[in-house]
Tab-separated table of C-alpha atoms in Angstrom:
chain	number	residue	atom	x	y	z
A	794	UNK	CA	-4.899	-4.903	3.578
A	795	UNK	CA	-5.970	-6.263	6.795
A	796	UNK	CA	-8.525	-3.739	6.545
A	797	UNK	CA	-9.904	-4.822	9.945
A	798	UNK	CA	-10.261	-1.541	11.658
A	799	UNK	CA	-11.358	0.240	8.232
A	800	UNK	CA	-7.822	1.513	7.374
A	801	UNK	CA	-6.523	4.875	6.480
A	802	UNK	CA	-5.734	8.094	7.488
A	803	UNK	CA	-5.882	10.846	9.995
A	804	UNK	CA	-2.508	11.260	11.927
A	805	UNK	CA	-2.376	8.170	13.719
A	806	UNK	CA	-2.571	5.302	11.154
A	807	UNK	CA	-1.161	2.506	12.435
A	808	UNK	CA	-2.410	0.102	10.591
A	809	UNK	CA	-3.173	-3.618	9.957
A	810	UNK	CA	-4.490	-3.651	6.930
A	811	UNK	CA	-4.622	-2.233	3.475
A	812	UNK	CA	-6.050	0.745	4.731
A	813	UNK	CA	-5.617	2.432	7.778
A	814	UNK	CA	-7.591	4.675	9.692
A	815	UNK	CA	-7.595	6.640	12.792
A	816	UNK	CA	-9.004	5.218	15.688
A	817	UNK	CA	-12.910	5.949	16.668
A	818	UNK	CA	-13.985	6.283	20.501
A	819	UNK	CA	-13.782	2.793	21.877
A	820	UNK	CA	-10.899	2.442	19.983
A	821	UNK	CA	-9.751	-1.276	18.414
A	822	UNK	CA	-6.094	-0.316	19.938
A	823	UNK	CA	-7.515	-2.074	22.798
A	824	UNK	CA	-7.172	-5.447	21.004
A	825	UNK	CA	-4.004	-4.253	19.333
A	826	UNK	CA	-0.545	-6.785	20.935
A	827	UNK	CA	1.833	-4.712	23.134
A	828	UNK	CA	4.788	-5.630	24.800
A	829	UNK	CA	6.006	-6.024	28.264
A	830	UNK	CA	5.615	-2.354	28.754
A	831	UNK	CA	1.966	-1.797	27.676
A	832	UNK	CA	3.336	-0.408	23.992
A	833	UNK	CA	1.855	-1.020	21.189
A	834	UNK	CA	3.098	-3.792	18.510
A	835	UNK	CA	1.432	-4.079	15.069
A	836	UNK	CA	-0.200	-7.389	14.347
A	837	UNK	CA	2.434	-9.582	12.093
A	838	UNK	CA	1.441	-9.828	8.774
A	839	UNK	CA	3.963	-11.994	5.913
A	840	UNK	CA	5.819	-9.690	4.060
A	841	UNK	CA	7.234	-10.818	0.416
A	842	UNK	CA	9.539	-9.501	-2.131
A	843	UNK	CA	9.192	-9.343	-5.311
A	844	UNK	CA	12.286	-8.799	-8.175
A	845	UNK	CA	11.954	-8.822	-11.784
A	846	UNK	CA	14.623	-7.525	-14.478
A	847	UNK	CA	14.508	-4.549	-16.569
A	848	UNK	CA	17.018	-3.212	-19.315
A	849	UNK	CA	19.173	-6.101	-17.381
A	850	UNK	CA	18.514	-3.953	-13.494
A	851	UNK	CA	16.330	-5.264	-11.174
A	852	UNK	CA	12.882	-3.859	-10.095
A	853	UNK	CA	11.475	-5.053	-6.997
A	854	UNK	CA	8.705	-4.206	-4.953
A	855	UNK	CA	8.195	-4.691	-0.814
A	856	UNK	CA	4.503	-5.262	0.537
A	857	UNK	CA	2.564	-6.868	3.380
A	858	UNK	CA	0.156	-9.316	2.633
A	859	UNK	CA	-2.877	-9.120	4.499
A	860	UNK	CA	-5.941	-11.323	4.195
A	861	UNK	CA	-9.607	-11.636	3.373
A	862	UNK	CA	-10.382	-13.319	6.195
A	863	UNK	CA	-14.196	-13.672	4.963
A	864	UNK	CA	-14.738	-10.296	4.329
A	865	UNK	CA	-14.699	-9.133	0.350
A	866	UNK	CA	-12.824	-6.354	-1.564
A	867	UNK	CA	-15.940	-4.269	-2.066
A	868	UNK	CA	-16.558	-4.278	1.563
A	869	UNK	CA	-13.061	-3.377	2.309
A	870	UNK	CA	-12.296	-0.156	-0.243
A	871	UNK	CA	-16.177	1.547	1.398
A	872	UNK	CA	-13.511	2.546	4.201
A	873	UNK	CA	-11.536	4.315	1.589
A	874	UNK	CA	-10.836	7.853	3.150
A	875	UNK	CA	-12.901	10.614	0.688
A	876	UNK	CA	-9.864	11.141	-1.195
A	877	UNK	CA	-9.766	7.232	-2.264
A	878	UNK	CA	-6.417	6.912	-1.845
A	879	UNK	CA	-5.764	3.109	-1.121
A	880	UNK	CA	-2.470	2.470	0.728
A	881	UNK	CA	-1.884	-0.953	-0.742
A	882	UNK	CA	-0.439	-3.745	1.625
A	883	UNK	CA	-0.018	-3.763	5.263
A	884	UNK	CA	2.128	-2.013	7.930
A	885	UNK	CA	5.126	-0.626	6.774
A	886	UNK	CA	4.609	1.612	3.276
A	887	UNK	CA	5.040	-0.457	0.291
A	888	UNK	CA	7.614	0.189	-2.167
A	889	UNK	CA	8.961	0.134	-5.294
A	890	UNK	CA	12.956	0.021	-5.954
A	891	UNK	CA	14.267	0.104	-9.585
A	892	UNK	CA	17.840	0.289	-10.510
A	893	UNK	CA	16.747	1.421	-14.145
A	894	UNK	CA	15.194	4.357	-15.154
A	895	UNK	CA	11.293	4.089	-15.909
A	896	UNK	CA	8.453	5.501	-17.914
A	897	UNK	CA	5.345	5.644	-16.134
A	898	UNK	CA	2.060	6.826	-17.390
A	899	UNK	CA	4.066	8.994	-19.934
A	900	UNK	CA	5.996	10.543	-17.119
A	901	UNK	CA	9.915	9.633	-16.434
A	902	UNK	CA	10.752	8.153	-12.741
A	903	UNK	CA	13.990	8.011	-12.437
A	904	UNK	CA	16.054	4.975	-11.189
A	905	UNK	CA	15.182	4.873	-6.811
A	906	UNK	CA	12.797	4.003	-4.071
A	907	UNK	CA	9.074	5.079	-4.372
A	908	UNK	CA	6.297	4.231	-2.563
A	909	UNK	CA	2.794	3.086	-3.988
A	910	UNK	CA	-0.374	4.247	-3.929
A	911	UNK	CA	-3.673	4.014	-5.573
A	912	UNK	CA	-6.500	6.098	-6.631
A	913	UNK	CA	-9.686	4.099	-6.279
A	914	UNK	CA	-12.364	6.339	-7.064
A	915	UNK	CA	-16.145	4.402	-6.870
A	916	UNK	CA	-16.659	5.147	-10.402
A	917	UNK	CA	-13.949	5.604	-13.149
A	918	UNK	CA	-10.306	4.356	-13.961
A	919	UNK	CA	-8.146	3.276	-10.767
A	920	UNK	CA	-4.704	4.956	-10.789
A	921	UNK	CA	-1.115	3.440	-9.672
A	922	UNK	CA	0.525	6.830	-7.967
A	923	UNK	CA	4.620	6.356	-7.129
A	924	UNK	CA	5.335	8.742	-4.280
A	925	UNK	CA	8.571	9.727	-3.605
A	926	UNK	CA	7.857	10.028	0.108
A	927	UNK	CA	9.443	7.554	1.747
A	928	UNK	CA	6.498	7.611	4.228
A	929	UNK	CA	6.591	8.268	7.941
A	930	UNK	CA	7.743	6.646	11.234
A	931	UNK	CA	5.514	4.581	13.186
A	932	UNK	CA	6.238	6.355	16.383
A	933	UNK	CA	5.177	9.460	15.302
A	934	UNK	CA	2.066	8.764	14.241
A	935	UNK	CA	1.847	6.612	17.424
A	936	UNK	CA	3.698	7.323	20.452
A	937	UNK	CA	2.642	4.831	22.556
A	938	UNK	CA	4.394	1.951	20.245
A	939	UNK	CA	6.844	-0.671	21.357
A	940	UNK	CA	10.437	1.822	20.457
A	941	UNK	CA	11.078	-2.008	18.357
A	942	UNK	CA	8.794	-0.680	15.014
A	943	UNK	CA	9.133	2.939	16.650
A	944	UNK	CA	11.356	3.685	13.332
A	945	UNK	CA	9.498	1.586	11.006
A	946	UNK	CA	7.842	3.999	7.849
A	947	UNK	CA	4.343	3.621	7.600
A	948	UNK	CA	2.551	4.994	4.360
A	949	UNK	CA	1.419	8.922	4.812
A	950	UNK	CA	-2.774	8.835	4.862
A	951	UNK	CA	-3.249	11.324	7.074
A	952	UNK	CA	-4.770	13.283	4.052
A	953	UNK	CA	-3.203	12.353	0.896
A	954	UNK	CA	-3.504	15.361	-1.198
A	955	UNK	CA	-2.406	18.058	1.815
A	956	UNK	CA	0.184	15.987	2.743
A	957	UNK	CA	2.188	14.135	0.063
A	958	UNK	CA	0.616	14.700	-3.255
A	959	UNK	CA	3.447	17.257	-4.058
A	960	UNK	CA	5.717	14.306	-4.294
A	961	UNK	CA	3.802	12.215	-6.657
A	962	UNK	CA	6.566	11.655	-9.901
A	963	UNK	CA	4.303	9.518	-11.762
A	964	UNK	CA	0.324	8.374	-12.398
A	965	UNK	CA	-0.908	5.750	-14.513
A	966	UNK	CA	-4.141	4.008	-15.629
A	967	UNK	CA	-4.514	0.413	-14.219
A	968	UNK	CA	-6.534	-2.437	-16.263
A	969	UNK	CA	-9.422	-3.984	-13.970
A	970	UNK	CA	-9.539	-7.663	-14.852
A	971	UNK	CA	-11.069	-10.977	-13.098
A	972	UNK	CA	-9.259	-14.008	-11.922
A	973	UNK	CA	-10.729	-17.523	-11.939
A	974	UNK	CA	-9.791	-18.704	-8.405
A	975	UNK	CA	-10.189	-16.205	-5.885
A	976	UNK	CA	-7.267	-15.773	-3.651
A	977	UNK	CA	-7.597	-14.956	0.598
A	978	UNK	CA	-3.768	-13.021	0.501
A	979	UNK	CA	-3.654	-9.814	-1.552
A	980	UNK	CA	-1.142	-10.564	-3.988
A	981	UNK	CA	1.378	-8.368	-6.387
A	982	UNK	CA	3.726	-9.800	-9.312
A	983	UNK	CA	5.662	-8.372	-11.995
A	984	UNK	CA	5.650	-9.939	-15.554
A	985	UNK	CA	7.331	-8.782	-18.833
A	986	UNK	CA	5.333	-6.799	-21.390
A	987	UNK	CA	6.408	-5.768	-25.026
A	988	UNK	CA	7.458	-2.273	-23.439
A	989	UNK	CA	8.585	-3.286	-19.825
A	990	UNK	CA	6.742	-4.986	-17.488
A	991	UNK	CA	4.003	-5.308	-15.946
A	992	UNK	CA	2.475	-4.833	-12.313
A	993	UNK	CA	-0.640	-6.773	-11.549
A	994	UNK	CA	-2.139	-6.511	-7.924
A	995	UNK	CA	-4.739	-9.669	-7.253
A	996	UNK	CA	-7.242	-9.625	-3.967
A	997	UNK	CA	-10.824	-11.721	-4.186
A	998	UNK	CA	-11.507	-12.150	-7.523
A	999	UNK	CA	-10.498	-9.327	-8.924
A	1000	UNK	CA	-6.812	-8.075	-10.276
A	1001	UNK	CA	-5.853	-4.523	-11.191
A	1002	UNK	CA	-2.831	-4.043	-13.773
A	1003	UNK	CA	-0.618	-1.353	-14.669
A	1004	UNK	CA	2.338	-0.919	-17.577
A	1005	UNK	CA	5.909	0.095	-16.135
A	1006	UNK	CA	7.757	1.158	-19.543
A	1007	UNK	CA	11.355	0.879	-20.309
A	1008	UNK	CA	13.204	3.790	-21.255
A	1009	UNK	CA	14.577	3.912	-24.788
């Protein structure tokens, strides 16, 4: 969520940030690191794992961490592309891994790797979307990078709905809510819930939560 060069979409996201966007004329690739060669490197941003357990299987989730920086959320999700889908984290796609079946927004996702997405329309309820796209590699959205993150997956942007939408398995409402202490690092966790668990997203002041059901 680096969202520094507005973030999403169009076929050459490579991105720093929670969003990723093609470049403009003039583009900020200039500023971009590259390696000995003149390739281009994405900007390191921390990347955490998180693992919590589920009918006694684990459920983790992989995502960058980008950071405020000064800037708020609001700011940030204007540069939504016009389908306001959000590609959450930074860099490489964000993911979800369970080694249990789940129920998600009344729809079964069976046990695997999804990525995440989310539907942040300007007015309404935001949506948690699991993809089964894996996403796509860095170097073909970009083949000037450094052949090191050449292979990397990035999330797909480059037009949501055209692209990827077909291999959505599951939707579901998530809960807007407030936190006292705003926090600089976007921030995901997974909690137990009388169904499951829970997945809670926190960026700013603001947190965004979503109910991953156990099967029964």
């Amino acid at each position: 969520m680096h969202f520094r060069y507005s973030v999403m979409f169009l076929s050459i996201m490579f991105v720093v940030s929670l969003m990723a966007q093609p470049p403009q004329a003039g583009s900020p690739f200039s500023n971009l690191p590259r390696d000995s060669q003149g390739r281009i490197l994405p900007r390191e941003i921390p990347r955490e794992t998180i693992t919590a357990t589920l009918n006694g299987k684990a459920v983790s989730i992989n995502y960058g961490r980008p950071a405020l920086e000064g800037r708020t959320v609001d700011d940030l999700l204007k540069k939504l592309p016009g389908d306001h889908m959000w590609r959450i984290g930074a860099n490489q796609v964000t993911t979800l891994t369970a080694e249990t079946d789940l129920v998600v927004g009344g729809q079964n996702v069976p046990a695997g790797k999804y990525s995440i997405y989310v539907y942040a329309p300007d007015s309404g309820d935001w949506q948690l979307a699991l993809n089964k796209d894996p996403g796509i590699e860095l170097g073909k959205l970009l083949p000037i990078v450094s052949p090191q993150v050449a292979h990397e997956l990035w999330p797909r942007l480059d037009g949501y709905d055209k692209n990827i939408k077909g291999s959505e398995v599951a939707r579901v409402v998530m809960k807007p809510g407030s936190i006292g202490k705003p926090a600089d690092k976007f921030t995901m966790k997974l909690s137990p819930s009388s169904r499951g668990m829970l997945l809670t997203m926190s960026w700013g002041d603001r947190s965004w939560t979503a109910e991953l059901d156990a099967t029964r």
